[in-house]
Coordinates of C-alpha atoms in Angstrom, one line a residue:
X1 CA -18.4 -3.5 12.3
X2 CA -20.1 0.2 12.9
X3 CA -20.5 2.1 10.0
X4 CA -19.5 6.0 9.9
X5 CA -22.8 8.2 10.0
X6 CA -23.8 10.0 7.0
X7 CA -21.8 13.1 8.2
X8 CA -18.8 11.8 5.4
X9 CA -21.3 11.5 2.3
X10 CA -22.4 14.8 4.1
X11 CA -19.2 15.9 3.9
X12 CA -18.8 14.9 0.4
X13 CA -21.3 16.3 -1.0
X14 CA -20.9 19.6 0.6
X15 CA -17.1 20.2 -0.7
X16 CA -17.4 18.4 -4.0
X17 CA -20.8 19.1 -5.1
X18 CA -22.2 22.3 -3.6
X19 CA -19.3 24.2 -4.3
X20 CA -19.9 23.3 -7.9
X21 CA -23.6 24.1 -7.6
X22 CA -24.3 20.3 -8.5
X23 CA -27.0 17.7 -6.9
X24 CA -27.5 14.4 -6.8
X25 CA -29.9 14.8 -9.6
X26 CA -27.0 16.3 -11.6
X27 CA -25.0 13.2 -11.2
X28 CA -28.0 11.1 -12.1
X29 CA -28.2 12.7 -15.4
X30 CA -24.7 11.7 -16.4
X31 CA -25.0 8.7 -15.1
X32 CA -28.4 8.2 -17.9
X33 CA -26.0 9.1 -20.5
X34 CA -23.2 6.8 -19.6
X35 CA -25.3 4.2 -19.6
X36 CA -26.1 2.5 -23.3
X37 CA -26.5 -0.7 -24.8
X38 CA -24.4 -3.1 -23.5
X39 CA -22.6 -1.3 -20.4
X40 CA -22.1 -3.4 -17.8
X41 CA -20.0 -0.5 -15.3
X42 CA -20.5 3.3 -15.4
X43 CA -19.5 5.5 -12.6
X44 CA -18.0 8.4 -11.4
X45 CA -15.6 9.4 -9.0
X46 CA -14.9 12.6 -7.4
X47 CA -12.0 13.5 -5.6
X48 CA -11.0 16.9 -3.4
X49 CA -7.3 16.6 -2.4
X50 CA -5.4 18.7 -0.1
X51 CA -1.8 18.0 0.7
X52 CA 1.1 19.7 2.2
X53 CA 4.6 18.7 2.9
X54 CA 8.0 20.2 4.9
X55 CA 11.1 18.4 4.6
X56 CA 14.3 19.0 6.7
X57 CA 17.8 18.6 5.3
X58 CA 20.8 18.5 7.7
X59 CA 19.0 20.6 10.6
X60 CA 17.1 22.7 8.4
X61 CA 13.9 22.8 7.1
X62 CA 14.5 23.3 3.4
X63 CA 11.3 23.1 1.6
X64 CA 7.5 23.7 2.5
X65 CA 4.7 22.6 -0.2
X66 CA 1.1 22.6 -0.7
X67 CA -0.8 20.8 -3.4
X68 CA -4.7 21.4 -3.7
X69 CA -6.2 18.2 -6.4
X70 CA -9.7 18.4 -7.2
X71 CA -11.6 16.5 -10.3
X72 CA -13.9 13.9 -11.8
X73 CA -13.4 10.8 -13.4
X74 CA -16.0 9.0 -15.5
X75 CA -16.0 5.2 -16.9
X76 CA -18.0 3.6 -18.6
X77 CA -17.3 -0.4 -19.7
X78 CA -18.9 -2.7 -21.7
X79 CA -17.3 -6.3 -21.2
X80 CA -13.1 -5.6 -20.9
X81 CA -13.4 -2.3 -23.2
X82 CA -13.6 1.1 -21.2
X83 CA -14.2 4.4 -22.0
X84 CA -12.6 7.1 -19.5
X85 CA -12.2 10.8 -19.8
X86 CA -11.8 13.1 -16.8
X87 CA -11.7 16.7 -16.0
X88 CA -10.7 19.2 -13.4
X89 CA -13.5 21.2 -13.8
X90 CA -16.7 20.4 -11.3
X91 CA -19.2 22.5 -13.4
X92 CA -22.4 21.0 -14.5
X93 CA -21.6 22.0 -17.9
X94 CA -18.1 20.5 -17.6
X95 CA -19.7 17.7 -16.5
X96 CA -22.3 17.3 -19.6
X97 CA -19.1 17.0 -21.8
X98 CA -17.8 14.5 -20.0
X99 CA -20.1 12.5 -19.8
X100 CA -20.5 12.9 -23.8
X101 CA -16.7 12.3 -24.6
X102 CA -17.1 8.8 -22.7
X103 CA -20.3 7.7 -24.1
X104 CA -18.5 8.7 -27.6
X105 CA -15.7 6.8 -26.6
X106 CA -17.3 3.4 -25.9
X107 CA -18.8 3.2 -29.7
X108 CA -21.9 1.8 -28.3
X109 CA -25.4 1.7 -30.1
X110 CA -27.4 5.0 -28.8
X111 CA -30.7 4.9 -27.1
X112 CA -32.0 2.5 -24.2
X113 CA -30.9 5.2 -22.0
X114 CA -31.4 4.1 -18.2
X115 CA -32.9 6.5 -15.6
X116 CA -30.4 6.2 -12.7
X117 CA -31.5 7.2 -8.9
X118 CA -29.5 7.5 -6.8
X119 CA -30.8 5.8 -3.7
X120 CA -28.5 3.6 -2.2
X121 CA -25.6 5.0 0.1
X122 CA -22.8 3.0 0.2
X123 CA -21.6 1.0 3.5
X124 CA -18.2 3.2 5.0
X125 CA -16.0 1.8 7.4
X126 CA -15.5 3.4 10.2
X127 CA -11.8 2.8 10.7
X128 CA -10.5 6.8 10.9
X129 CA -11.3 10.0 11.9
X130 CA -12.5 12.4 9.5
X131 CA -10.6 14.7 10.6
X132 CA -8.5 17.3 9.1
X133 CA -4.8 17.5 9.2
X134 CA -3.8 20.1 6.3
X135 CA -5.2 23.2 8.3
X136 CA -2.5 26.4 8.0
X137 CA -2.2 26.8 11.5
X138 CA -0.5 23.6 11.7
X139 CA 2.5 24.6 10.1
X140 CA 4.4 24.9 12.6
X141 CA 3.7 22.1 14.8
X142 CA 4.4 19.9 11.7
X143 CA 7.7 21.8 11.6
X144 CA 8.2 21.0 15.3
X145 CA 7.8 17.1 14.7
X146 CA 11.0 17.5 12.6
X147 CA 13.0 19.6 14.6
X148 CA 11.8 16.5 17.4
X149 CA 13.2 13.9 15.1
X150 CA 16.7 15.9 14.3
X151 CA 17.4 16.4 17.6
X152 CA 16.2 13.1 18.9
X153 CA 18.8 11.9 16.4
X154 CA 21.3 13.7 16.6
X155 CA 21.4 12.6 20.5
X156 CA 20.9 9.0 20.7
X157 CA 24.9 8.1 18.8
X158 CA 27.4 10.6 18.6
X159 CA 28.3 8.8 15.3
X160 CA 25.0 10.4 13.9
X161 CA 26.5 13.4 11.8
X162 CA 23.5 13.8 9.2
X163 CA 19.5 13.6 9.7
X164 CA 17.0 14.0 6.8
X165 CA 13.3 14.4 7.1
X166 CA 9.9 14.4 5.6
X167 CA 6.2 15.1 6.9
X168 CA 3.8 15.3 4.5
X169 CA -0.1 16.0 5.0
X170 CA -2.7 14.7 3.3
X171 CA -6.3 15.4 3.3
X172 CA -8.7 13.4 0.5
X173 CA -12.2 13.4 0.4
X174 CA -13.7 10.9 -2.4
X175 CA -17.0 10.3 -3.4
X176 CA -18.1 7.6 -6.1
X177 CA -21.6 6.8 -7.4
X178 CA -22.6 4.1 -10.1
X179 CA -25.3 3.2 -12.5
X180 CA -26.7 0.9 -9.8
X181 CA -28.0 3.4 -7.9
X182 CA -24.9 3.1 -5.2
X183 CA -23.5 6.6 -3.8
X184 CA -20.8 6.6 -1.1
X185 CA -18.4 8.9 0.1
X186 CA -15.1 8.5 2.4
X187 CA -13.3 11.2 4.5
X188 CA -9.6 10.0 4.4
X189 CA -6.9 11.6 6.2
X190 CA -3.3 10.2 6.2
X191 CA 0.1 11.9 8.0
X192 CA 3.6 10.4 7.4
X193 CA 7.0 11.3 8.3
X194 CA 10.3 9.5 7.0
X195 CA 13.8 10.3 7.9
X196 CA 17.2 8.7 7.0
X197 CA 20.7 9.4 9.3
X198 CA 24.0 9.3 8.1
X199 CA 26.4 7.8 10.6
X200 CA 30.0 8.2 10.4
X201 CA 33.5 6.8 12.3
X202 CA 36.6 5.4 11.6
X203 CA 36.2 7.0 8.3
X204 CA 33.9 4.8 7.4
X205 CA 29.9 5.9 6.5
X206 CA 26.9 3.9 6.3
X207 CA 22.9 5.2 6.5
X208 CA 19.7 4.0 7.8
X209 CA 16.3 4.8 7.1
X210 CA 12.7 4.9 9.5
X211 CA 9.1 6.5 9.1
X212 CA 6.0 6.8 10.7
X213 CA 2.2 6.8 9.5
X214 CA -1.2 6.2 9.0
X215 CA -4.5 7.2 9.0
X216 CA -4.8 9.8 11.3
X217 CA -3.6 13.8 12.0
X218 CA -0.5 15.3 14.1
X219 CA -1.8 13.8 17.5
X220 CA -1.1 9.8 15.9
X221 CA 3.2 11.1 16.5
X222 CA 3.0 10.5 19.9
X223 CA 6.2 10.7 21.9
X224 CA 7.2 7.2 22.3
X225 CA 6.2 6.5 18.7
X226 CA 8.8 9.1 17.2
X227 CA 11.3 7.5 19.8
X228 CA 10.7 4.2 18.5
X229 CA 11.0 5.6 14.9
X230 CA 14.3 7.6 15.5
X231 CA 15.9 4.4 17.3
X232 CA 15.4 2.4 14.3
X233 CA 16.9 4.4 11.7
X234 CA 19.7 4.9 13.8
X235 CA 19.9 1.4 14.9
X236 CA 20.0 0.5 11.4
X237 CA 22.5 3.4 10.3
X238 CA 25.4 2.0 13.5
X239 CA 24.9 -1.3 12.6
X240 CA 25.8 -1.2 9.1
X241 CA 28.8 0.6 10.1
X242 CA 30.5 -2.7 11.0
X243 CA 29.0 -4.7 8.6
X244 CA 31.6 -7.6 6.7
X245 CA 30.2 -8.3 3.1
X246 CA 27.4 -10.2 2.8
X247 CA 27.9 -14.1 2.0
X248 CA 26.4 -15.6 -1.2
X249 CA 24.9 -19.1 -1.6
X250 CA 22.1 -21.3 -1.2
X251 CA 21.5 -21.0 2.4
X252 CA 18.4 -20.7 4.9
X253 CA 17.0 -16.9 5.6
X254 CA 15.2 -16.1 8.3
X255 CA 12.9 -12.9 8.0
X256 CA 12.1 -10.6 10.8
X257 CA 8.5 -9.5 11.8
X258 CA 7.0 -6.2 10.1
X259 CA 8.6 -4.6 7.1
X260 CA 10.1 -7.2 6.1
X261 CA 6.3 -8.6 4.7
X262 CA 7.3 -6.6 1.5
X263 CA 9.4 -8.8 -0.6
X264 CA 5.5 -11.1 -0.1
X265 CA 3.8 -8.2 -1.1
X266 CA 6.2 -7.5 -4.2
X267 CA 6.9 -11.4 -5.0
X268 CA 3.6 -13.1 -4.0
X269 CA 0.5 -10.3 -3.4
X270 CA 0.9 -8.8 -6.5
X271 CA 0.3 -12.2 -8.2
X272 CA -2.9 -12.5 -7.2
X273 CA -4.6 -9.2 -8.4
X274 CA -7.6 -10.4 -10.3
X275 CA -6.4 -8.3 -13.5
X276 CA -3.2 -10.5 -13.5
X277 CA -5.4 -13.5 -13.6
X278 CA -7.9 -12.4 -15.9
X279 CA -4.9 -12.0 -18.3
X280 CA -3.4 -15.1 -17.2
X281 CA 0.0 -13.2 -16.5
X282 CA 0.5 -14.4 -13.3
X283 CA 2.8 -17.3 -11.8
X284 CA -0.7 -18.5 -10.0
X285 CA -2.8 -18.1 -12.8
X286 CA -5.2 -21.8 -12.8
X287 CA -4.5 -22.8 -9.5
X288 CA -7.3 -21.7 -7.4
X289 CA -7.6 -24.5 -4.6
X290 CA -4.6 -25.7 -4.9
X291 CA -1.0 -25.9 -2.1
X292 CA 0.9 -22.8 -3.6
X293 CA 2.7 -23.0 -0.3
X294 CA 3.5 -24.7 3.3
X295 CA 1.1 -25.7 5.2
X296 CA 0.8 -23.2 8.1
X297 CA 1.3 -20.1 5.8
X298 CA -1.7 -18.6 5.3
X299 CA -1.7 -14.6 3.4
X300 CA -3.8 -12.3 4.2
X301 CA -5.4 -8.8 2.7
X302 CA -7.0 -6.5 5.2
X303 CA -8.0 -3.2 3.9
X304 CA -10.6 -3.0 7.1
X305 CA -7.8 -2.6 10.2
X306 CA -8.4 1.1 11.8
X307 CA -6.2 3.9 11.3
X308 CA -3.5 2.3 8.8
X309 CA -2.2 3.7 5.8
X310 CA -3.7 0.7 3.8
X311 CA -7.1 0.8 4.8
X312 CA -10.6 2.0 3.6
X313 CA -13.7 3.1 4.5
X314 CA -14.3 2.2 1.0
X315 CA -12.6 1.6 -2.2
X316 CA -12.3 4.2 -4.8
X317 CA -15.4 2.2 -6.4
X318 CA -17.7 2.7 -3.4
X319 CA -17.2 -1.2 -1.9
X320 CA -16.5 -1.2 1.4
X321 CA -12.6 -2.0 2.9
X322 CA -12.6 -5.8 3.7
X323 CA -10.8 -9.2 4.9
X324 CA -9.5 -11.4 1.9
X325 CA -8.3 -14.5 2.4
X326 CA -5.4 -15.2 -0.4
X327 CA -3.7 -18.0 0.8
X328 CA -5.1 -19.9 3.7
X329 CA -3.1 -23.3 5.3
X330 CA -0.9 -23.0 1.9
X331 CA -4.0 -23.1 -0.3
X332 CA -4.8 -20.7 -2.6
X333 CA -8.1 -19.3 -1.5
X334 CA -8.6 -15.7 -3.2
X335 CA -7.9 -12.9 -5.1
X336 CA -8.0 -9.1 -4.8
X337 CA -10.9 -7.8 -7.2
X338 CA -12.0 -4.6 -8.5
X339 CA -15.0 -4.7 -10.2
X340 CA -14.6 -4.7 -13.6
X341 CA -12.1 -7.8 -13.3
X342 CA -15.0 -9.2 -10.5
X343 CA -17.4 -9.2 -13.3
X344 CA -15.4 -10.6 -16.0
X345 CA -14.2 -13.4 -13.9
X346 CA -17.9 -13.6 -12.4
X347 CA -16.4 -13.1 -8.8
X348 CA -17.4 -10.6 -6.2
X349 CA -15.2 -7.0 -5.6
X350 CA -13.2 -7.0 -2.7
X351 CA -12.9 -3.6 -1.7
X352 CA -9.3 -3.9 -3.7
X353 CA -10.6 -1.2 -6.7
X354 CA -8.0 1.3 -6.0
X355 CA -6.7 4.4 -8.1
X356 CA -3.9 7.0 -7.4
X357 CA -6.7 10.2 -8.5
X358 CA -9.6 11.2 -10.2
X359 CA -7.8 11.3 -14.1
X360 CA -6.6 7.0 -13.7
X361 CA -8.9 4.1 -13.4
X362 CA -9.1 1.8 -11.2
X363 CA -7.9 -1.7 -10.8
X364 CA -7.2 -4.9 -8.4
X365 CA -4.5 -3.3 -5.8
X366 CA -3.9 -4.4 -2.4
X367 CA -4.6 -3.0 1.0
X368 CA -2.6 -4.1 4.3
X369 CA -1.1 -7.2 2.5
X370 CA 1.0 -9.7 5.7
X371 CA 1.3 -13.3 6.2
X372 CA -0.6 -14.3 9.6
X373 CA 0.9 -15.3 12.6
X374 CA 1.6 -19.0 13.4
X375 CA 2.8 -21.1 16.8
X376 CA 6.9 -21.0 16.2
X377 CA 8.4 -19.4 18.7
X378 CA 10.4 -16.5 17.3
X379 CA 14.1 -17.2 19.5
X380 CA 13.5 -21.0 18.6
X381 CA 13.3 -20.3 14.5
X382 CA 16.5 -18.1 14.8
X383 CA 18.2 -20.8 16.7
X384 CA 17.4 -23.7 14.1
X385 CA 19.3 -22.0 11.9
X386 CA 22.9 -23.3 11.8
X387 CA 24.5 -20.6 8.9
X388 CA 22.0 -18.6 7.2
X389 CA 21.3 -15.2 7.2
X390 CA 19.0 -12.6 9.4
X391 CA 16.7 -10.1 7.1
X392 CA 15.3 -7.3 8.6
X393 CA 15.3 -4.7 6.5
X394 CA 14.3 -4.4 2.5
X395 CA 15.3 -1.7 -0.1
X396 CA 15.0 -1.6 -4.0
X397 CA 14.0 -5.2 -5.6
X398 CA 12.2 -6.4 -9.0
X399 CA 9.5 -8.6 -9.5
X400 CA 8.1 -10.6 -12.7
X401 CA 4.5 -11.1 -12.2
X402 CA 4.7 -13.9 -15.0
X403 CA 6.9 -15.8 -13.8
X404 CA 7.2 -14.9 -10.0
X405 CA 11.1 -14.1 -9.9
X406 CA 12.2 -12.0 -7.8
X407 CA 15.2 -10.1 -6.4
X408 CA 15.6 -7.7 -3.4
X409 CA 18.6 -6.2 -1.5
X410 CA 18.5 -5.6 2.3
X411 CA 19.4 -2.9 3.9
X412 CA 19.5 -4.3 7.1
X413 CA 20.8 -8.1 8.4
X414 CA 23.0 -10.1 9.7
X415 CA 24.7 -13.3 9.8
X416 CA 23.6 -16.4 11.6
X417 CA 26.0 -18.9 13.2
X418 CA 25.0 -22.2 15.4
X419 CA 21.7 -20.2 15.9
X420 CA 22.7 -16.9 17.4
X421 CA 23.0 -13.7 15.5
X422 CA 26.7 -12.9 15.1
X423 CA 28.0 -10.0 12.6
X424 CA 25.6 -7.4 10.2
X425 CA 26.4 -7.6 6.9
X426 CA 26.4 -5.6 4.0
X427 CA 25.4 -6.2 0.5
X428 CA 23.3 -9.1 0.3
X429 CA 20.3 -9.9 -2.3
X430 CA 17.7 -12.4 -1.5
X431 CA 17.1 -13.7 -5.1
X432 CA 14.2 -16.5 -6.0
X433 CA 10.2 -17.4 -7.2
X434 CA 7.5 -16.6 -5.5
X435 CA 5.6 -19.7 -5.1
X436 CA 8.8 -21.6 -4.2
X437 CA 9.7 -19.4 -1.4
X438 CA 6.5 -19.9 -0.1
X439 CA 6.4 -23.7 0.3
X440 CA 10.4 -23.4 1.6
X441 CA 8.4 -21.8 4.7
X442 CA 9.2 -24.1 7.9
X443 CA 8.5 -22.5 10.2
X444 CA 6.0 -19.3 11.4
X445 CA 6.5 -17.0 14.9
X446 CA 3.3 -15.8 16.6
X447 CA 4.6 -12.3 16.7
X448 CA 3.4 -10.8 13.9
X449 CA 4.4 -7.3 13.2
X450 CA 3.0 -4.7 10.7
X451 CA 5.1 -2.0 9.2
X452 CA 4.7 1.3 11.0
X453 CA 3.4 3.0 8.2
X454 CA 6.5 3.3 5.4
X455 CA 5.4 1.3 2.7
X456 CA 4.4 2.4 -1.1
X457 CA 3.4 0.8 -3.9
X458 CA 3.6 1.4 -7.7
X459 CA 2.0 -0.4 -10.2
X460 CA 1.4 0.5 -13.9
X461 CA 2.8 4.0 -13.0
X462 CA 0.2 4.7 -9.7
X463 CA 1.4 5.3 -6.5
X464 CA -0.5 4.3 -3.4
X465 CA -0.4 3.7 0.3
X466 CA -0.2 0.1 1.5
X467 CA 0.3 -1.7 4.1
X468 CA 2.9 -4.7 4.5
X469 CA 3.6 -7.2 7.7
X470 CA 4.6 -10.5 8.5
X471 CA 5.5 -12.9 11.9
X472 CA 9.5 -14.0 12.2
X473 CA 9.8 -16.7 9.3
X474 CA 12.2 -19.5 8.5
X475 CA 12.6 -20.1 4.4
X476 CA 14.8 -23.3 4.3
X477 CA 16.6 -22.3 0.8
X478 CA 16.8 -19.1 -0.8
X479 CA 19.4 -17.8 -2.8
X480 CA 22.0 -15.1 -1.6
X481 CA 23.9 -12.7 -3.6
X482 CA 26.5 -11.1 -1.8
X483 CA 29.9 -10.3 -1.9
X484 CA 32.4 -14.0 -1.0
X485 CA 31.3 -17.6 -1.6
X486 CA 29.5 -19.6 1.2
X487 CA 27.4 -22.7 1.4
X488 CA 25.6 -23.0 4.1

């Protein structure tokens, strides 16, 4: 893959450290004094933030926002123990204290200070544009895109009698350098937009919900994009206006391509984070090379696709956005690292070191997360199903990493009779573990489908942007809360 030219450590270094009046040679410096006795990790990361954000509420645009983060982290670790201070302040001086509150922090023997030069820039994707997408006189195109997604709305169902919106604007610029001599910078722009409708008749409501994103600027919301957005949410929204309650049982679920890959990011990807294992907390933990699933399923973890929220030019510890194969035929093959938990477990980092800003630390988080496609085809899974139920769509749901449990209500699906889709429902909870909903898989489509740029994820209180996806699945026996008895 083609690596971006130096223009984004360029970049980088122009915004973050010149405007500070710092050099490289600054940077080594506090890198000498992070360094003692016994560290095995020491870097820094530095992070310039711009972000702004419009939303529209019932055909108006109600709020405007815009955010400017800028700061330094510094870490230093010696085995599991870290020191980590950071500051908002990009002065040298600033940056002296920091460096001296971490190194008094780790309680590590003084002297045997390191000389670190800085000589070795990073490899950086080149899987986005650098370019900018928080400039002022965008305003009022942003504004535009929602008045585009109201009306589009509004006019596709006369039911439609409520339209919400979002955009929001993100420009980061990141650069990290370590102890190793390692300096690498990344140039990450990200646009979203997210809308819900509100449909209405027979005096009966229901809502659905759409969004659009990824790495790229205003010109990624191309027309039939924001079409395609707009027809979902209202799909959704009229659907689940004549939806009978869900049934509840034992039953076989079919899963629908895209979104729908997030109950296997929740229930299965976040099991096999390296920090997870290293703690043996996780419902995998000792069974590297062994069937955790059906043969056919294999998981995936791609933080190197172009242009999607998930991905990375690099990590927020300098390593370079990659393939990791977690699951591969139904063995499990991998696990997301970071590199403290890398070199603890005496693994590699897998460009999975991720952090929400400057003032957290990083740790094992996952990228574009999706099970790979197999050689079922799609109309033939749906129609093996005899009573079951149709998932499309996913909203709030709980995970425990111990044990794998999990539980997640659709907002989205519908009944399956004698193979055909017959009535939405409403209500229903797809309840069960992890590991055993992966070997219930019998069956995988070919058409896999990533989500178009909605998905979040929060773990020990960070927010991030992933990805999630998945082919059309069959899971032969899952568990459905919903609102009457069935067996099916």
């Amino acid at each position: 893959m083609s690596t971006l030219p130096a223009t984004a450590l360029n970049t980088a270094e122009a915004r973050l450290l010149a405007t500070s009046g710092l050099t490289r040679d600054d940077l080594s410096r506090t890198l000498s004094v992070l360094w003692r006795r016994g560290t095995d990790l020491a870097d820094l990361f530095f992070e310039d933030t711009r972000a702004r954000s419009w939303r529209l509420q019932d055909g108006r645009v109600s709020a405007g926002s815009f955010r400017i983060g800028r700061g330094v982290g510094a870490r230093a670790a010696a085995g599991a123990d870290i020191a980590f201070a950071h500051s908002a302040d990009l002065g040298r001086a600033a940056l002296a204290d920091l460096a001296d509150t971490v190194a008094a922090l780790g309680r590590r023997p003084g002297g045997d200070q390191a000389d670190v030069a800085l000589d070795m820039d990073g490899p950086v994707h080149a899987l986005y544009a650098p370019a900018e997408t928080t400039g002022a006189t965008d305003a009022a195109a942003w504004i535009a895109l929602l008045e585009q997604v109201d009306a589009a709305a509004r006019a596709a169902d006369p039911r439609i009698v409520r339209v919400d919106g979002m955009v929001r604007a993100i420009d980061q610029i990141v650069l990290v350098a370590d102890i190793d001599g390692r300096i690498a910078a990344d140039v990450r722009p990200t646009a979203q937009v997210m809308m819900s409708v509100l449909a209405e008749a027979n005096g009966r409501r229901a809502s659905g919900n759409a969004g659009l994103g990824g790495r790229f600027g205003l010109e990624g919301f191309t027309a039939p994009r924001v079409v395609d957005m707009v027809k979902r949410a209202v799909r959704a929204a009229t659907t689940n206006l004549d939806a009978r309650p869900a049934p509840a049982g034992r039953m076989p679920v079919v899963l629908a391509p895209g979104y729908a890959g997030v109950l296997f990011h929740e229930a299965v990807g976040h099991g096999l984070e390296g920090d997870h294992h290293r703690k043996r907390q996780s419902a995998f933990d000792g069974r590297m090379g062994e069937r955790i699933a059906a043969p056919g399923v294999t998981v995936i973890d791609d933080g190197s696709l172009p242009g999607l929220r998930g991905s990375l030019g690099i990590d927020d510890e300098g390593v370079a956005g990659q393939r990791t194969v977690l699951v591969e035929d139904g063995i499990l093959t991998g696990l997301l690292q970071d590199r403290l938990n890398a070199g603890l477990m005496n693994a590699r980092p897998t460009g999975n070191g991720r952090r929400q800003s400057y003032a957290h630390l990083p740790m094992p988080r996952m990228t574009n997360t999706f099970l790979a496609p197999g050689r079922d085809d799609p109309a033939e899974i749906l129609a093996s199903v005899k009573n079951g139920i149709y998932a499309i769509g996913f909203g709030g749901g709980q995970v425990d990493i111990v044990t794998g449990r999990f539980n997640f209500s659709t907002t989205e699906a519908w009944l399956i009779e004698d193979g055909r889709l017959t009535a939405p429902i409403d209500g229903a909870t797809l309840i069960g573990v992890g590991h055993e909903a992966l070997k219930n898989i019998s069956m995988v489509g070919g058409d896999l489908g990533l989500d178009e740029g909605e998905a979040l994820c929060v773990k020990q209180g960070q927010q991030l942007d992933v990805g999630v996806g998945q082919p059309t699945i069959r899971i032969d026996d899952m568990m459905v809360g919903g609102r009457a008895g069935r067996q099916g």
